[in-house]
Amino acid sequence: MKIFFNRIKRKEAYGGGSHFVTSMVDYLEKKGHVVVFQMQEKDNVIKDIDVIFLIDPRPGDIGYSINHAIAYKNQINKNVKIIHRVNECDARKNTSFMDEMLVETSKHTDKTVFISKWLKEYFIEKGFKNAKNSSVIYNGCNISHFFPMKNKKIKDKIKIVTHHWSDNWMKGFDLYKFIDQEVVDDQFEFTYIGRYCKDYKPTNTKLIDPLWGPELGAELRKHDIYVTASRFEPCGMHHVEGAASGMPIIYYKDCGGINELCKNHGEEYSNFDDFKLKLELIANNIEKYKNKINYENLDIEKCCEKFYQEILEMF
């Protein structure tokens, strides 16, 4: 098959959707399929695309939107199949345009894949039109980059960590400020990896610039407990990479789809005081939580295999 993606591969620090594209493209090419990122070569339209894989209905960095996909199907190749991976919503960043755009996109796709059950239910309530041809596939990460450290022992302080590519306040910077001021002490230290908003000005937190792949995995493995305060996250990649690196997860009660992948090996908190209680609980039982991590469910290969089956089922 010839499969078109409307986002490109990026082997660098970037958002989770980009890392999915990189892994999915590599997977498809290993299967012998041809992957393209353009609908034309020079002045000639590519007429034999079998699948249009939408990562986002907006044009993005290579200029192809859902409108280009619709036009291609109507004018060039009526047999082309359109699959859409949905990983966004307005609740995630307090926007007001994504939900309508994604619901409208669903009217034109042959198959829609949501990255969490929470996200699918969210859009059904918003008027999603393609529920019969939709499914849920959770994110995974590259387990050759993210894996637990063998025979790891805690020395001195317990190391808490989080990492984000987005600098939006909804990622949970209120909690990260609280940790900086009220949690870091003789027992705990905190590291923030990635981009952060201008209102986040910690004084007791170790700040590290965005990392990717093996470097990020190596840094995460130095830590003991992963925290995510992200709100209404469709699913996310950060907590997947954190768990794959061998850490229990503390997550916010209104986290969206995050809890679906980490409730087995983590704890939910509802406010700052509750966070401190859950932190102490996990800190006193780290090995118990680590032993509950199902690393197989966190593997990007499993994620890509499921998407591949969704593609095959369209034909």
XYZ file of N, CA and C in Angstrom, residues 59-301:
729
model
N -3.795 22.048 8.611
C -2.719 21.879 7.623
C -1.376 21.511 8.234
N -0.991 22.178 9.315
C 0.269 21.844 9.955
C 1.487 22.184 9.123
N 2.600 21.511 9.432
C 3.894 21.887 8.862
C 4.067 21.528 7.394
N 3.258 20.601 6.855
C 3.419 20.269 5.434
C 2.211 20.690 4.607
N 1.246 21.369 5.227
C 0.216 22.057 4.467
C -0.981 21.261 4.012
N -1.200 20.057 4.552
C -2.332 19.245 4.122
C -3.347 19.086 5.249
N -4.587 19.453 4.982
C -5.652 19.405 5.976
C -6.713 18.385 5.567
N -7.771 18.281 6.361
C -8.901 17.421 6.010
C -9.517 17.862 4.684
N -9.462 19.136 4.378
C -10.016 19.610 3.100
C -9.255 19.033 1.912
N -7.946 18.892 2.038
C -7.157 18.265 0.967
C -7.513 16.786 0.841
N -7.745 16.129 1.990
C -8.122 14.713 1.957
C -9.468 14.529 1.263
N -10.419 15.387 1.561
C -11.751 15.311 0.937
C -11.641 15.548 -0.569
N -10.879 16.558 -0.940
C -10.720 16.875 -2.366
C -10.040 15.733 -3.102
N -9.047 15.116 -2.470
C -8.338 13.993 -3.111
C -9.306 12.837 -3.348
N -10.138 12.544 -2.359
C -11.088 11.432 -2.499
C -12.155 11.745 -3.539
N -12.616 12.969 -3.604
C -13.682 13.335 -4.546
C -13.187 13.509 -5.974
N -11.954 13.972 -6.143
C -11.476 14.370 -7.464
C -10.390 13.465 -8.053
N -9.646 12.767 -7.197
C -8.494 12.006 -7.692
C -8.686 10.500 -7.568
N -9.033 10.048 -6.370
C -9.106 8.605 -6.120
C -10.258 8.320 -5.147
N -11.400 7.937 -5.671
C -12.583 7.714 -4.835
C -12.417 6.511 -3.913
N -11.449 5.651 -4.194
C -11.249 4.438 -3.391
C -10.301 4.638 -2.206
N -9.701 5.807 -2.103
C -8.776 6.045 -1.002
C -9.536 6.003 0.327
N -8.897 5.455 1.344
C -9.491 5.381 2.671
C -8.859 6.446 3.571
N -9.692 7.057 4.433
C -9.207 8.098 5.342
C -9.353 7.614 6.781
N -8.245 7.541 7.484
C -8.243 7.186 8.898
C -7.742 8.392 9.684
N -8.356 8.654 10.821
C -8.010 9.837 11.613
C -7.700 9.418 13.046
N -6.518 9.748 13.521
C -6.139 9.527 14.929
C -6.450 10.802 15.700
N -7.401 10.728 16.633
C -7.827 11.902 17.386
C -7.098 11.944 18.730
N -6.370 13.032 18.952
C -5.625 13.188 20.211
C -5.752 14.600 20.783
N -6.833 15.287 20.405
C -7.027 16.673 20.840
C -8.460 16.897 21.299
N -8.675 17.997 22.023
C -10.006 18.479 22.371
C -9.854 19.871 22.975
N -10.936 20.610 23.009
C -10.878 21.966 23.557
C -10.589 21.984 25.051
N -11.074 20.993 25.785
C -10.879 20.975 27.235
C -9.405 20.918 27.604
N -8.607 20.358 26.727
C -7.189 20.145 27.020
C -6.419 21.448 27.252
N -6.723 22.475 26.445
C -5.958 23.717 26.538
C -6.844 24.958 26.634
N -8.105 24.747 27.012
C -9.045 25.858 27.138
C -9.227 26.619 25.829
N -9.272 25.889 24.719
C -9.528 26.499 23.418
C -11.017 26.389 23.098
N -11.427 26.900 21.943
C -12.855 26.903 21.606
C -13.121 26.559 20.145
N -12.186 25.878 19.502
C -12.360 25.582 18.083
C -12.103 24.121 17.713
N -11.375 23.374 18.565
C -10.980 22.019 18.202
C -12.162 21.069 18.126
N -13.062 21.108 19.117
C -14.156 20.139 19.171
C -15.002 20.177 17.905
N -15.410 21.370 17.500
C -16.239 21.516 16.303
C -15.506 21.003 15.065
N -14.217 21.322 14.970
C -13.426 20.900 13.820
C -13.310 19.370 13.762
N -13.102 18.750 14.909
C -12.919 17.301 14.941
C -14.231 16.563 14.702
N -15.326 17.099 15.205
C -16.637 16.498 14.935
C -16.961 16.596 13.450
N -16.681 17.737 12.843
C -16.919 17.904 11.406
C -16.039 16.953 10.594
N -14.809 16.785 11.009
C -13.894 15.864 10.318
C -14.436 14.443 10.321
N -15.078 14.051 11.423
C -15.586 12.676 11.549
C -16.623 12.333 10.483
N -17.236 13.339 9.884
C -18.236 13.094 8.843
C -17.601 12.611 7.543
N -16.298 12.786 7.418
C -15.623 12.503 6.151
C -14.610 11.364 6.233
N -14.425 10.782 7.403
C -13.421 9.732 7.559
C -14.049 8.346 7.452
N -13.247 7.388 7.023
C -13.698 5.990 6.980
C -13.522 5.319 8.327
N -12.554 5.812 9.105
C -12.319 5.246 10.428
C -11.689 6.300 11.315
N -12.120 6.323 12.584
C -11.553 7.240 13.565
C -11.015 6.432 14.736
N -9.814 6.768 15.167
C -9.214 6.098 16.321
C -8.931 7.132 17.396
N -9.522 6.934 18.558
C -9.276 7.800 19.705
C -8.160 7.204 20.559
N -7.453 8.058 21.280
C -6.324 7.547 22.070
C -6.709 7.255 23.519
N -7.999 7.372 23.854
C -8.482 6.921 25.166
C -9.997 6.766 25.105
N -10.529 5.974 26.020
C -11.983 5.824 26.117
C -12.613 7.145 26.535
N -11.929 7.845 27.436
C -12.444 9.136 27.892
C -12.647 10.075 26.712
N -11.699 10.113 25.778
C -11.783 11.015 24.634
C -12.915 10.609 23.701
N -13.091 9.316 23.493
C -14.191 8.851 22.635
C -15.533 9.246 23.228
N -15.721 9.028 24.514
C -16.975 9.384 25.170
C -17.196 10.895 25.148
N -16.119 11.645 25.311
C -16.181 13.108 25.254
C -16.755 13.558 23.916
N -16.279 12.956 22.809
C -16.731 13.402 21.487
C -18.095 12.845 21.103
N -18.470 11.709 21.626
C -19.826 11.226 21.385
C -20.829 12.213 21.972
N -20.513 12.744 23.145
C -21.375 13.762 23.753
C -21.386 15.055 22.934
N -20.301 15.323 22.195
C -20.204 16.543 21.392
C -20.871 16.405 20.022
N -21.361 15.197 19.705
C -22.042 15.019 18.428
C -21.233 14.286 17.383
N -20.221 13.538 17.806
C -19.399 12.744 16.896
C -20.279 11.847 16.036
N -20.069 11.852 14.719
C -20.979 11.214 13.772
C -20.563 9.819 13.300
N -19.369 9.370 13.682
C -18.825 8.156 13.075
C -18.561 7.077 14.109
N -19.421 6.995 15.152
C -19.155 6.107 16.281
C -19.045 4.637 15.873
N -19.779 4.208 14.851
C -19.747 2.807 14.439
C -18.408 2.425 13.822
N -17.692 3.397 13.301
C -16.390 3.122 12.684
C -15.255 3.742 13.490
N -15.364 3.634 14.801
C -14.333 4.203 15.666
C -13.845 3.168 16.669
N -12.666 3.405 17.189
C -12.075 2.499 18.169
C -11.148 3.295 19.069
N -10.582 2.607 20.048
C -9.654 3.214 20.990
C -8.338 2.445 20.964
N -7.233 3.170 20.760
C -5.904 2.573 20.830
C -5.032 3.489 21.680
N -4.480 2.937 22.744
C -3.663 3.740 23.657
C -2.263 3.984 23.092
N -1.670 5.067 23.530
C -0.307 5.396 23.129
C 0.698 4.387 23.684
N 1.831 4.320 23.030
C 2.959 3.523 23.511
C 4.231 4.306 23.286
N 5.317 3.827 23.844
C 6.601 4.499 23.658
C 7.657 3.493 23.212
N 8.781 3.998 22.783
C 9.882 3.161 22.310
C 10.595 2.552 23.510
N 10.372 1.268 23.747
C 10.914 0.645 24.951
C 12.413 0.367 24.852
N 13.010 0.674 23.700
C 14.477 0.631 23.645
C 15.068 1.923 24.190
N 14.222 2.969 24.315
C 14.630 4.238 24.913
C 14.166 4.357 26.360
N 12.972 3.822 26.630
C 12.371 3.969 27.949
C 12.204 2.590 28.584
N 12.976 2.315 29.602
C 12.949 1.026 30.293
C 13.463 1.229 31.712
N 13.113 0.343 32.636
C 13.515 0.536 34.034
C 14.990 0.204 34.268
N 15.560 0.848 35.261
C 16.930 0.565 35.662
C 16.948 -0.693 36.541
N 17.829 -1.623 36.238
C 17.916 -2.858 37.007
C 18.554 -2.599 38.375
N 18.004 -3.277 39.379
C 18.560 -3.220 40.742
C 18.710 -1.786 41.247
N 17.723 -0.969 40.936
C 17.781 0.434 41.323
C 17.521 0.600 42.821
N 18.341 1.372 43.475
C 18.196 1.649 44.891
C 18.056 3.152 45.111
N 17.190 3.526 46.045
C 17.027 4.944 46.370
C 18.155 5.381 47.292
N 18.813 6.447 46.889
C 19.902 6.993 47.699
C 19.525 8.404 48.149
N 19.728 8.670 49.406
C 19.440 9.994 49.951
C 17.972 10.352 49.719
N 17.694 11.332 48.854
C 16.334 11.819 48.631
C 15.589 10.984 47.585
N 14.247 10.971 47.719
C 13.394 10.379 46.692
C 13.226 11.407 45.587
N 13.473 10.999 44.362
C 13.490 11.913 43.221
C 12.159 11.860 42.473
N 11.457 13.004 42.459
C 10.202 13.147 41.724
C 10.509 13.831 40.396
N 9.779 13.467 39.348
C 10.051 14.056 38.037
C 8.765 14.192 37.220
N 8.738 15.139 36.306
C 7.726 15.204 35.259
C 8.373 15.797 34.016
N 7.724 15.642 32.863
C 8.222 16.285 31.642
C 7.068 16.563 30.688
N 7.158 17.695 30.017
C 6.128 18.109 29.061
C 6.775 18.822 27.877
N 6.143 18.672 26.708
C 6.549 19.470 25.560
C 5.752 20.771 25.525
N 4.464 20.691 25.834
C 3.623 21.892 25.839
C 3.926 22.746 27.063
N 3.855 24.072 26.869
C 4.055 24.991 27.982
C 2.724 25.572 28.466
N 1.593 24.953 28.077
C 0.280 25.426 28.484
C 0.060 25.194 29.982
N -0.544 26.184 30.654
C -0.756 26.105 32.099
C -1.554 24.872 32.503
N -2.425 24.376 31.582
C -3.261 23.210 31.875
C -2.449 21.936 32.061
N -1.189 21.969 31.745
C -0.327 20.815 31.993
C -0.100 20.589 33.484
N -0.504 21.562 34.309
C -0.451 21.341 35.748
C 0.589 22.135 36.500
N 0.895 23.327 36.006
C 1.964 24.111 36.625
C 1.600 24.623 38.021
N 0.304 24.631 38.354
C -0.060 25.003 39.720
C 0.490 23.979 40.720
N 0.367 22.685 40.379
C 0.921 21.657 41.263
C 2.446 21.698 41.271
N 3.043 21.923 40.117
C 4.508 21.929 40.054
C 5.087 23.079 40.873
N 4.364 24.199 40.930
C 4.774 25.312 41.801
C 4.630 24.915 43.272
N 3.535 24.208 43.579
C 3.325 23.749 44.949
C 4.428 22.788 45.373
N 4.786 21.863 44.510
C 5.866 20.921 44.841
C 7.157 21.678 45.117
N 7.430 22.666 44.285
C 8.653 23.459 44.434
C 8.704 24.149 45.800
N 7.571 24.661 46.252
C 7.551 25.459 47.477
C 7.217 24.661 48.731
N 6.429 23.593 48.596
C 5.910 22.927 49.791
C 6.298 21.461 49.933
N 6.916 20.875 48.927
C 7.231 19.442 48.981
C 8.727 19.187 49.008
N 9.469 19.922 48.189
C 10.921 19.731 48.146
C 11.507 20.000 49.531
N 12.199 18.995 50.087
C 12.775 19.128 51.429
C 13.893 18.106 51.587
N 14.158 17.695 52.803
C 15.229 16.730 53.048
C 14.898 15.334 52.544
N 13.602 15.092 52.250
C 13.175 13.769 51.783
C 12.978 13.707 50.277
N 12.519 14.813 49.680
C 12.163 14.812 48.260
C 12.906 15.889 47.479
N 13.202 15.569 46.211
C 13.654 16.589 45.262
C 12.816 16.460 44.008
N 12.763 17.536 43.211
C 11.872 17.570 42.051
C 12.610 18.087 40.829
N 12.397 17.400 39.703
C 12.987 17.787 38.421
C 11.869 18.006 37.398
N 11.950 19.131 36.694
C 11.028 19.403 35.587
C 11.843 19.405 34.293
N 11.406 18.562 33.321
C 12.081 18.452 32.035
C 11.159 18.985 30.951
N 11.647 19.892 30.111
C 10.850 20.338 28.972
C 10.606 21.829 28.927
N 9.642 22.212 28.117
C 9.242 23.615 27.986
C 8.284 23.960 29.117
N 8.284 25.222 29.528
C 7.368 25.626 30.596
C 6.919 27.058 30.379
N 5.746 27.382 30.953
C 5.154 28.699 30.733
C 5.877 29.760 31.559
N 5.713 31.004 31.161
C 6.453 32.118 31.761
C 6.085 32.353 33.213
N 4.885 31.918 33.626
C 4.455 32.123 35.009
C 5.001 31.059 35.958
N 5.692 30.090 35.427
C 6.297 29.040 36.250
C 7.731 29.448 36.566
N 7.957 29.864 37.807
C 9.275 30.370 38.198
C 9.741 29.680 39.486
N 10.129 28.418 39.390
C 10.510 27.669 40.584
C 11.868 28.095 41.131
N 12.061 27.841 42.409
C 13.346 28.166 43.052
C 14.039 26.935 43.628
N 13.270 25.850 43.815
C 13.840 24.646 44.422
C 13.774 23.432 43.498
N 13.473 23.692 42.241
C 13.294 22.631 41.250
C 14.471 22.611 40.277
N 14.899 21.419 39.913
C 15.926 21.281 38.874
C 15.243 21.361 37.514
N 15.629 22.330 36.697
C 15.046 22.505 35.369
C 15.994 21.964 34.303
N 15.430 21.168 33.393
C 16.209 20.585 32.303
C 15.515 20.900 30.991
N 16.252 21.342 30.003
C 15.687 21.640 28.684
C 15.062 20.385 28.068
N 14.167 20.560 27.087
C 13.522 19.403 26.458
C 14.532 18.367 25.965
N 14.217 17.107 26.226
C 15.050 15.992 25.780
C 14.205 15.054 24.929
N 14.887 14.196 24.193
C 14.186 13.255 23.315
C 14.875 11.892 23.357
N 14.089 10.854 23.174
C 14.610 9.520 22.945
C 15.527 8.993 24.030
N 16.691 8.456 23.640
C 17.608 7.850 24.609
C 18.033 8.806 25.718
N 18.245 10.078 25.387
C 18.656 11.040 26.411
C 17.546 11.259 27.436
N 16.303 11.345 26.968
C 15.186 11.512 27.878
C 15.016 10.276 28.748
N 15.102 9.111 28.135
C 14.976 7.872 28.896
C 16.032 7.756 29.981
N 17.275 8.115 29.643
C 18.363 8.043 30.614
C 18.123 8.981 31.786
N 17.569 10.168 31.509
C 17.289 11.124 32.581
C 16.132 10.644 33.456
N 15.073 10.132 32.839
C 13.928 9.654 33.612
C 14.328 8.508 34.544
N 15.213 7.640 34.100
C 15.609 6.490 34.919
C 16.339 6.889 36.199
N 16.786 8.126 36.282
C 17.461 8.593 37.500
C 16.465 8.870 38.626
N 15.157 8.852 38.313
C 14.135 9.277 39.259
C 13.306 8.108 39.766
N 12.502 8.389 40.801
C 11.802 7.320 41.512
C 10.280 7.371 41.380
N 9.711 8.570 41.331
C 8.262 8.735 41.247
C 7.942 9.755 40.166
N 6.958 9.417 39.314
C 6.557 10.328 38.246
C 5.243 10.994 38.624
N 5.138 12.294 38.377
C 3.908 13.022 38.652
C 3.428 13.721 37.390
N 2.119 13.674 37.155
C 1.513 14.463 36.089
C 0.289 15.162 36.644
N 0.270 16.475 36.507
C -0.870 17.274 36.965
C -1.696 17.765 35.787
N -1.497 17.180 34.627
C -2.177 17.614 33.411
C -3.686 17.431 33.532
N -4.445 18.417 33.037
C -5.902 18.394 33.067
C -6.477 17.965 31.725
N -7.512 17.154 31.775
C -8.298 16.794 30.584
C -7.396 16.384 29.414
N -6.398 15.604 29.715
C -5.448 15.128 28.707
C -6.093 13.979 27.934
N -6.164 14.061 26.603
C -6.750 12.964 25.840
C -6.119 11.610 26.177
N -4.828 11.583 26.288
C -4.093 10.418 26.790
C -2.695 10.851 27.183
N -1.949 11.391 26.210
C -0.606 11.863 26.514
C 0.440 10.789 26.322
N 1.685 11.224 26.266
C 2.833 10.326 26.163
C 3.699 10.352 27.409
N 3.668 11.472 28.136
C 4.637 11.663 29.216
C 4.508 10.608 30.308
N 3.286 10.300 30.723
C 3.119 9.306 31.783
C 3.425 7.887 31.289
N 3.281 7.659 29.986
C 3.639 6.368 29.404
C 5.157 6.180 29.485
N 5.876 7.213 29.093
C 7.339 7.163 29.156
C 7.826 7.076 30.597
N 7.115 7.755 31.510
C 7.492 7.685 32.913
C 7.333 6.286 33.485
N 6.200 5.655 33.219
C 5.965 4.299 33.714
C 6.910 3.298 33.060
N 7.135 3.455 31.743
C 8.041 2.547 31.042
C 9.457 2.637 31.599
N 9.785 3.783 32.212
C 11.096 3.969 32.825
C 11.135 3.456 34.258
N 10.044 2.803 34.681
C 10.040 2.120 35.961
C 9.510 2.909 37.136
N 8.641 3.901 36.877
C 8.153 4.734 37.978
C 6.641 4.622 38.195
N 6.221 4.564 39.463
C 4.799 4.738 39.769
C 4.368 6.148 39.379
N 3.063 6.326 39.153
C 2.543 7.606 38.677
C 1.559 8.197 39.693
N 1.687 9.497 39.956
C 0.653 10.238 40.675
C 0.000 11.159 39.653
N -1.330 11.121 39.570
C -2.034 11.872 38.528
C -3.261 12.569 39.109
N -3.687 13.638 38.444
C -4.812 14.454 38.905
C -6.142 13.766 38.602
N -7.156 13.991 39.441
C -8.440 13.309 39.292
C -9.146 13.685 37.990
N -8.983 14.926 37.506
C -9.583 15.351 36.246
C -8.537 15.331 35.136
N -7.887 14.189 35.016
C -6.760 14.064 34.081
C -7.194 13.667 32.680
N -8.478 13.426 32.451
C -8.911 12.969 31.136
C -8.666 11.484 30.988
N -7.898 11.102 29.956
C -7.652 9.690 29.682
C -6.408 9.126 30.331
N -5.663 9.930 31.068
C -4.398 9.475 31.642
C -4.583 8.281 32.571
N -5.623 8.322 33.405
C -5.774 7.264 34.405
C -6.014 5.892 33.793
N -6.475 5.834 32.547
C -6.760 4.548 31.919
C -5.509 3.699 31.739
N -4.359 4.342 31.648
C -3.104 3.602 31.475
C -2.282 3.494 32.749
N -2.582 4.306 33.763
C -1.685 4.285 34.923
C -2.369 4.068 36.269
N -3.703 3.848 36.287
C -4.363 3.656 37.582
C -3.918 2.368 38.267
N -3.461 1.396 37.494
C -3.002 0.137 38.082
C -1.703 0.301 38.855
N -0.848 1.230 38.392
C 0.460 1.396 39.037
C 0.653 2.823 39.556
N -0.465 3.464 39.955
C -0.361 4.821 40.452
C -1.483 5.181 41.396
N -1.531 6.451 41.769
C -2.556 6.964 42.673
C -3.066 8.308 42.161
N -4.365 8.513 42.350
C -5.016 9.765 41.970
C -5.004 10.734 43.155
N -4.830 12.026 42.850
C -4.963 13.045 43.892
C -6.014 14.059 43.466
N -6.644 14.726 44.442
C -7.720 15.662 44.150
C -7.375 17.104 44.498
N -6.411 17.311 45.390
C -5.986 18.659 45.768
C -4.561 18.576 46.317
N -3.997 19.691 46.699
C -2.601 19.704 47.133
C -2.363 18.846 48.378
N -3.265 18.935 49.348
C -3.100 18.116 50.560
C -3.185 16.634 50.231
N -4.108 16.293 49.343
C -4.252 14.900 48.921
C -3.005 14.440 48.167
N -2.420 15.337 47.391
C -1.194 14.990 46.683
C -0.098 14.572 47.668
N 0.056 15.317 48.738
C 1.092 14.996 49.718
C 0.837 13.633 50.362
N -0.433 13.327 50.611
C -0.771 12.023 51.182
C -0.437 10.893 50.211
N -0.777 11.087 48.934
C -0.516 10.054 47.932
C 0.982 9.917 47.665
N 1.703 11.016 47.746
C 3.153 10.970 47.586
C 3.781 10.134 48.696
N 3.357 10.351 49.914
C 3.874 9.570 51.047
C 3.509 8.095 50.903
N 2.281 7.838 50.439
C 1.836 6.457 50.255
C 2.726 5.724 49.263
N 2.962 6.341 48.122
C 3.802 5.698 47.108
C 5.253 5.632 47.565
N 5.735 6.695 48.190
C 7.131 6.718 48.650
C 7.418 5.569 49.612
N 6.414 5.182 50.392
C 6.595 4.098 51.366
C 6.346 2.713 50.775
N 5.889 2.688 49.516
C 5.561 1.399 48.882
C 5.996 1.379 47.415
N 7.122 1.981 47.104
C 7.528 2.131 45.709
C 7.625 0.794 44.981
N 8.248 -0.183 45.583
C 8.436 -1.472 44.898
C 7.104 -2.136 44.589
N 6.142 -2.002 45.480
C 4.823 -2.596 45.248
C 4.189 -2.001 43.992
N 4.273 -0.689 43.832
C 3.692 -0.039 42.661
C 4.478 -0.364 41.392
N 5.781 -0.383 41.497
C 6.616 -0.708 40.330
C 6.301 -2.096 39.802
N 6.044 -3.025 40.705
C 5.768 -4.409 40.304
C 4.436 -4.554 39.568
N 3.594 -3.532 39.646
C 2.300 -3.579 38.970
C 2.356 -3.035 37.540
N 3.470 -2.456 37.139
C 3.571 -1.868 35.794
C 3.565 -2.965 34.738
N 2.647 -2.869 33.797
C 2.581 -3.810 32.680
C 3.335 -3.195 31.500
N 4.593 -3.521 31.379
C 5.440 -2.884 30.375
C 5.004 -3.220 28.957
N 4.409 -4.378 28.757
C 3.963 -4.764 27.418
C 2.923 -3.786 26.887
N 2.034 -3.314 27.761
C 0.987 -2.375 27.342
C 1.530 -1.004 26.992
N 2.779 -0.731 27.340
C 3.379 0.578 27.102
C 4.247 0.607 25.848
N 4.338 -0.496 25.143
C 5.230 -0.640 23.989
C 4.600 -0.046 22.729
N 5.309 0.844 22.047
C 4.809 1.468 20.826
C 4.568 0.441 19.722
N 5.289 -0.668 19.728
C 5.083 -1.697 18.710
C 3.674 -2.270 18.804
